[in-house]
Short mmCIF file of C-alpha atoms in Angstrom, two decimals:
data_model
loop_
_atom_site.label_atom_id
_atom_site.label_comp_id
_atom_site.label_asym_id
_atom_site.label_seq_id
_atom_site.Cartn_x
_atom_site.Cartn_y
_atom_site.Cartn_z
CA GLY Q 1230 0.00 0.00 0.00
CA ALA Q 1231 0.83 3.72 0.04
CA VAL Q 1232 1.85 4.05 -3.59
CA VAL Q 1233 2.56 7.48 -5.05
CA SER Q 1234 2.78 7.86 -8.80
CA GLN Q 1235 4.51 10.76 -10.48
CA HIS Q 1236 4.16 11.63 -14.15
CA PRO Q 1237 5.99 12.21 -16.38
CA SER Q 1238 9.19 10.57 -15.22
CA TRP Q 1239 11.29 12.53 -17.68
CA VAL Q 1240 10.61 15.57 -19.79
CA ILE Q 1241 12.69 17.68 -22.14
CA CYS Q 1242 11.36 20.95 -23.45
CA LYS Q 1243 12.39 24.24 -24.89
CA SER Q 1244 13.09 27.32 -22.84
CA GLY Q 1245 9.98 29.43 -22.30
CA THR Q 1246 7.46 26.61 -22.22
CA SER Q 1247 5.45 25.55 -19.20
CA VAL Q 1248 5.63 22.04 -17.84
CA LYS Q 1249 3.10 20.30 -15.63
CA ILE Q 1250 4.06 17.43 -13.32
CA GLU Q 1251 1.41 15.26 -11.70
CA CYS Q 1252 1.57 13.52 -8.37
CA ARG Q 1253 -1.07 10.93 -7.52
CA SER Q 1254 -1.67 8.85 -4.45
CA LEU Q 1255 -2.97 5.61 -5.92
CA ASP Q 1256 -4.31 3.73 -2.94
CA PHE Q 1257 -4.89 6.30 -0.22
CA GLN Q 1258 -6.26 9.77 0.23
CA ALA Q 1259 -3.55 12.33 0.75
CA THR Q 1260 -4.56 15.37 2.73
CA THR Q 1261 -1.11 16.82 2.21
CA MET Q 1262 1.39 16.57 -0.59
CA PHE Q 1263 4.91 17.95 -0.70
CA TRP Q 1264 7.06 19.04 -3.61
CA TYR Q 1265 10.85 18.77 -3.45
CA ARG Q 1266 13.64 19.72 -5.76
CA GLN Q 1267 16.89 17.83 -5.89
CA PHE Q 1268 20.02 19.16 -7.53
CA PRO Q 1269 22.75 16.75 -8.67
CA LYS Q 1270 24.60 15.25 -5.72
CA GLN Q 1271 22.55 17.39 -3.34
CA SER Q 1272 19.88 16.69 -0.81
CA LEU Q 1273 16.18 17.31 -1.26
CA MET Q 1274 14.97 20.85 -0.86
CA LEU Q 1275 11.36 21.29 0.14
CA MET Q 1276 9.69 23.71 -2.24
CA ALA Q 1277 6.14 23.77 -0.96
CA THR Q 1278 3.51 22.02 1.11
CA SER Q 1279 0.15 21.50 -0.51
CA ASN Q 1280 -3.07 20.82 1.39
CA GLU Q 1281 -6.14 19.66 -0.49
CA GLY Q 1282 -8.52 22.49 -1.23
CA SER Q 1283 -6.28 25.30 -0.03
CA LYS Q 1284 -3.36 27.32 -1.26
CA ALA Q 1285 0.09 25.84 -1.11
CA THR Q 1286 2.60 27.06 1.44
CA TYR Q 1287 5.90 27.89 -0.21
CA GLU Q 1288 9.31 27.73 1.39
CA GLN Q 1289 11.39 30.85 1.59
CA GLY Q 1290 13.07 31.66 -1.68
CA VAL Q 1291 10.68 29.63 -3.86
CA GLU Q 1292 8.78 31.74 -6.37
CA LYS Q 1293 5.10 30.91 -6.15
CA ASP Q 1294 4.38 32.48 -9.54
CA LYS Q 1295 7.10 30.37 -11.09
CA PHE Q 1296 6.10 27.09 -9.50
CA LEU Q 1297 2.32 26.81 -9.49
CA ILE Q 1298 0.87 24.12 -7.27
CA ASN Q 1299 -2.67 22.85 -7.39
CA HIS Q 1300 -4.07 20.24 -5.03
CA ALA Q 1301 -7.56 19.87 -6.38
CA SER Q 1302 -8.40 16.48 -4.92
CA LEU Q 1303 -7.30 14.10 -2.21
CA THR Q 1304 -5.40 12.02 -4.74
CA LEU Q 1305 -3.87 14.56 -7.11
CA SER Q 1306 -1.48 17.48 -6.87
CA THR Q 1307 0.18 19.20 -9.80
CA LEU Q 1308 3.30 21.31 -10.07
CA THR Q 1309 3.53 23.60 -13.08
CA VAL Q 1310 6.88 25.16 -13.89
CA THR Q 1311 5.92 28.27 -15.81
CA SER Q 1312 8.09 29.77 -18.53
CA ALA Q 1313 10.82 27.28 -17.75
CA HIS Q 1314 14.47 28.16 -18.27
CA PRO Q 1315 17.63 26.03 -18.19
CA GLU Q 1316 18.24 26.89 -14.54
CA ASP Q 1317 14.94 25.16 -13.71
CA SER Q 1318 16.39 21.86 -14.91
CA SER Q 1319 16.36 19.52 -11.96
CA PHE Q 1320 14.88 16.41 -10.42
CA TYR Q 1321 11.49 17.13 -8.88
CA ILE Q 1322 10.03 14.71 -6.34
CA CYS Q 1323 6.63 14.71 -4.71
CA SER Q 1324 5.48 12.98 -1.57
CA ALA Q 1325 2.09 12.43 0.00
CA ARG Q 1326 0.80 11.56 3.42
CA ARG Q 1327 -2.57 10.54 4.80
CA GLY Q 1328 -2.73 12.83 7.77
CA TYR Q 1329 -0.69 14.86 10.21
CA GLY Q 1330 2.13 12.84 11.70
CA GLN Q 1331 1.78 10.07 9.14
CA PRO Q 1332 4.85 9.11 7.10
CA GLN Q 1333 5.47 10.66 3.73
CA HIS Q 1334 5.44 8.35 0.71
CA PHE Q 1335 7.52 9.48 -2.23
CA GLY Q 1336 6.99 9.35 -5.95
CA ASP Q 1337 9.73 8.22 -8.31
CA GLY Q 1338 10.55 11.76 -9.35
CA THR Q 1339 10.51 13.72 -12.60
CA ARG Q 1340 13.68 14.68 -14.37
CA LEU Q 1341 13.14 18.02 -16.07
CA SER Q 1342 15.58 19.21 -18.70
CA ILE Q 1343 15.13 22.64 -20.26
CA LEU Q 1344 17.04 23.29 -23.45
CA GLY W 568 17.22 25.52 13.37
CA ASP W 569 16.89 21.80 12.93
CA SER W 570 19.57 20.11 10.88
CA VAL W 571 20.97 16.73 9.91
CA THR W 572 24.63 15.99 9.28
CA GLN W 573 25.68 12.77 7.66
CA MET W 574 28.68 11.23 5.96
CA GLU W 575 28.67 12.39 2.37
CA GLY W 576 30.78 9.81 0.66
CA PRO W 577 30.80 8.47 -1.95
CA VAL W 578 31.70 5.14 -0.46
CA THR W 579 32.62 1.98 -2.32
CA LEU W 580 32.53 -1.38 -0.59
CA SER W 581 32.95 -4.97 -1.59
CA GLU W 582 30.04 -7.35 -1.28
CA GLU W 583 29.59 -8.76 2.24
CA ALA W 584 31.47 -5.85 3.82
CA PHE W 585 30.17 -4.12 6.94
CA LEU W 586 28.50 -0.77 6.44
CA THR W 587 28.18 2.17 8.78
CA ILE W 588 26.80 5.54 7.71
CA ASN W 589 27.02 8.15 10.43
CA CYS W 590 24.20 10.58 11.04
CA THR W 591 23.88 13.21 13.74
CA TYR W 592 21.16 15.75 14.22
CA THR W 593 20.36 19.04 15.87
CA ALA W 594 16.79 19.59 16.97
CA THR W 595 14.72 20.72 19.88
CA GLY W 596 12.63 18.22 21.74
CA TYR W 597 12.33 14.67 20.48
CA PRO W 598 12.19 14.50 16.70
CA SER W 599 11.37 11.37 14.73
CA LEU W 600 14.33 10.03 12.77
CA PHE W 601 14.38 8.32 9.40
CA TRP W 602 16.63 6.69 6.87
CA TYR W 603 15.55 6.91 3.24
CA VAL W 604 17.13 5.14 0.28
CA GLN W 605 17.15 6.37 -3.31
CA TYR W 606 17.97 3.91 -6.05
CA PRO W 607 19.26 5.30 -9.36
CA GLY W 608 16.63 7.26 -11.24
CA GLU W 609 13.99 6.75 -8.58
CA GLY W 610 12.36 8.65 -5.75
CA LEU W 611 12.96 8.03 -2.09
CA GLN W 612 11.85 4.98 -0.18
CA LEU W 613 11.54 4.84 3.55
CA LEU W 614 14.09 2.34 4.81
CA LEU W 615 13.50 2.55 8.55
CA LYS W 616 12.50 4.93 11.28
CA ALA W 617 12.55 5.52 15.03
CA THR W 618 10.26 7.83 16.91
CA LYS W 619 11.74 7.96 20.41
CA ALA W 620 15.01 7.58 22.25
CA ASP W 621 16.54 4.08 22.29
CA ASP W 622 14.16 2.86 19.59
CA LYS W 623 15.82 0.66 17.00
CA GLY W 624 14.55 0.74 13.45
CA SER W 625 15.32 -2.19 11.21
CA ASN W 626 14.52 -3.32 7.69
CA LYS W 627 16.20 -5.44 4.99
CA GLY W 628 19.16 -6.14 7.28
CA PHE W 629 19.72 -2.46 8.03
CA GLU W 630 19.52 -1.13 11.58
CA ALA W 631 19.73 2.24 13.27
CA THR W 632 19.27 3.16 16.93
CA TYR W 633 17.96 6.51 18.14
CA ARG W 634 20.61 7.80 20.55
CA LYS W 635 19.42 10.88 22.36
CA GLU W 636 22.61 11.27 24.40
CA THR W 637 24.78 11.51 21.29
CA THR W 638 22.03 12.91 19.00
CA SER W 639 22.85 10.21 16.50
CA PHE W 640 21.07 7.71 14.28
CA HIS W 641 23.84 5.77 12.56
CA LEU W 642 22.85 3.26 9.88
CA GLU W 643 24.47 -0.17 9.90
CA LYS W 644 24.35 -3.36 7.90
CA GLY W 645 26.46 -6.39 8.62
CA SER W 646 26.87 -7.64 5.07
CA VAL W 647 26.06 -5.44 2.10
CA GLN W 648 24.95 -6.67 -1.30
CA VAL W 649 25.34 -5.24 -4.78
CA SER W 650 21.64 -4.42 -4.70
CA ASP W 651 22.25 -2.05 -1.77
CA SER W 652 24.00 0.37 -4.10
CA ALA W 653 22.04 3.60 -3.72
CA VAL W 654 22.03 6.99 -2.08
CA TYR W 655 21.10 7.00 1.59
CA PHE W 656 19.52 9.98 3.31
CA CYS W 657 19.16 10.55 7.01
CA ALA W 658 16.20 12.78 7.93
CA LEU W 659 14.29 14.10 10.89
CA HIS W 660 10.77 15.25 11.49
CA PRO W 661 10.62 17.95 14.14
CA SER W 662 8.54 17.29 17.20
CA GLN W 663 7.70 20.90 17.84
CA GLY W 664 6.21 23.81 15.96
CA GLY W 665 3.62 21.84 14.02
CA SER W 666 5.87 21.75 10.97
CA GLU W 667 5.39 19.00 8.45
CA LYS W 668 8.82 19.58 7.10
CA LEU W 669 11.25 16.70 6.80
CA VAL W 670 14.82 17.87 7.22
CA PHE W 671 17.25 15.84 5.14
CA GLY W 672 20.96 15.30 5.30
CA LYS W 673 22.94 15.66 2.09
CA GLY W 674 22.87 11.99 1.28
CA MET W 675 25.60 9.43 0.84
CA LYS W 676 26.16 7.44 -2.30
CA LEU W 677 27.06 3.81 -1.70
CA THR W 678 28.42 1.54 -4.39
CA VAL W 679 28.82 -2.15 -3.65
CA ASN W 680 31.03 -4.15 -5.98
CA PRO W 681 30.74 -7.90 -6.49
#
């Protein structure tokens, strides 16, 4: 149980386009989802915390207009990288949890490459 | 603020060698402690956890004990396999402040050779 699916797993696109990444909890309802960014050989950096039906809470230094997060249902959250540029290239990972204090379950990540 | 410090590696071991990955933390109160593993090209998987002092987490032959006195949560395995090659992250979940935030160490890449 506790499977989190992330799609797409890999995307390459041109500079200036917007890219949407989906995060789904397949077998449980996730009241909260988290979005992380991981640079090569670095740890995970929390970008934002997303609660179903409310606005995401962004970490300091993360541009909310650049990284749009929508958590429209208890099983789906999306991260849209708007007007992506090469410096946005990274590995993006989502996680989901059932309720407060419950463990986070991670997706397999999305490798984003902006040309 | 809360932080996690772990061995960064990379580390290369031969199969059946003993593994220790050190992890120490700084936090107020009694955080929960975790080890996550990331296989190449994949997301993170929870390997084991401990929620209070002296708890021992174990899974797949890996063990770690929550040591409050030394603020440590070192990961050990008696005999590693090639399939254990991955990046290992130590993390904590704060006990205070209502934060949901997991605080990760920088990760350590382990390569096990046959």
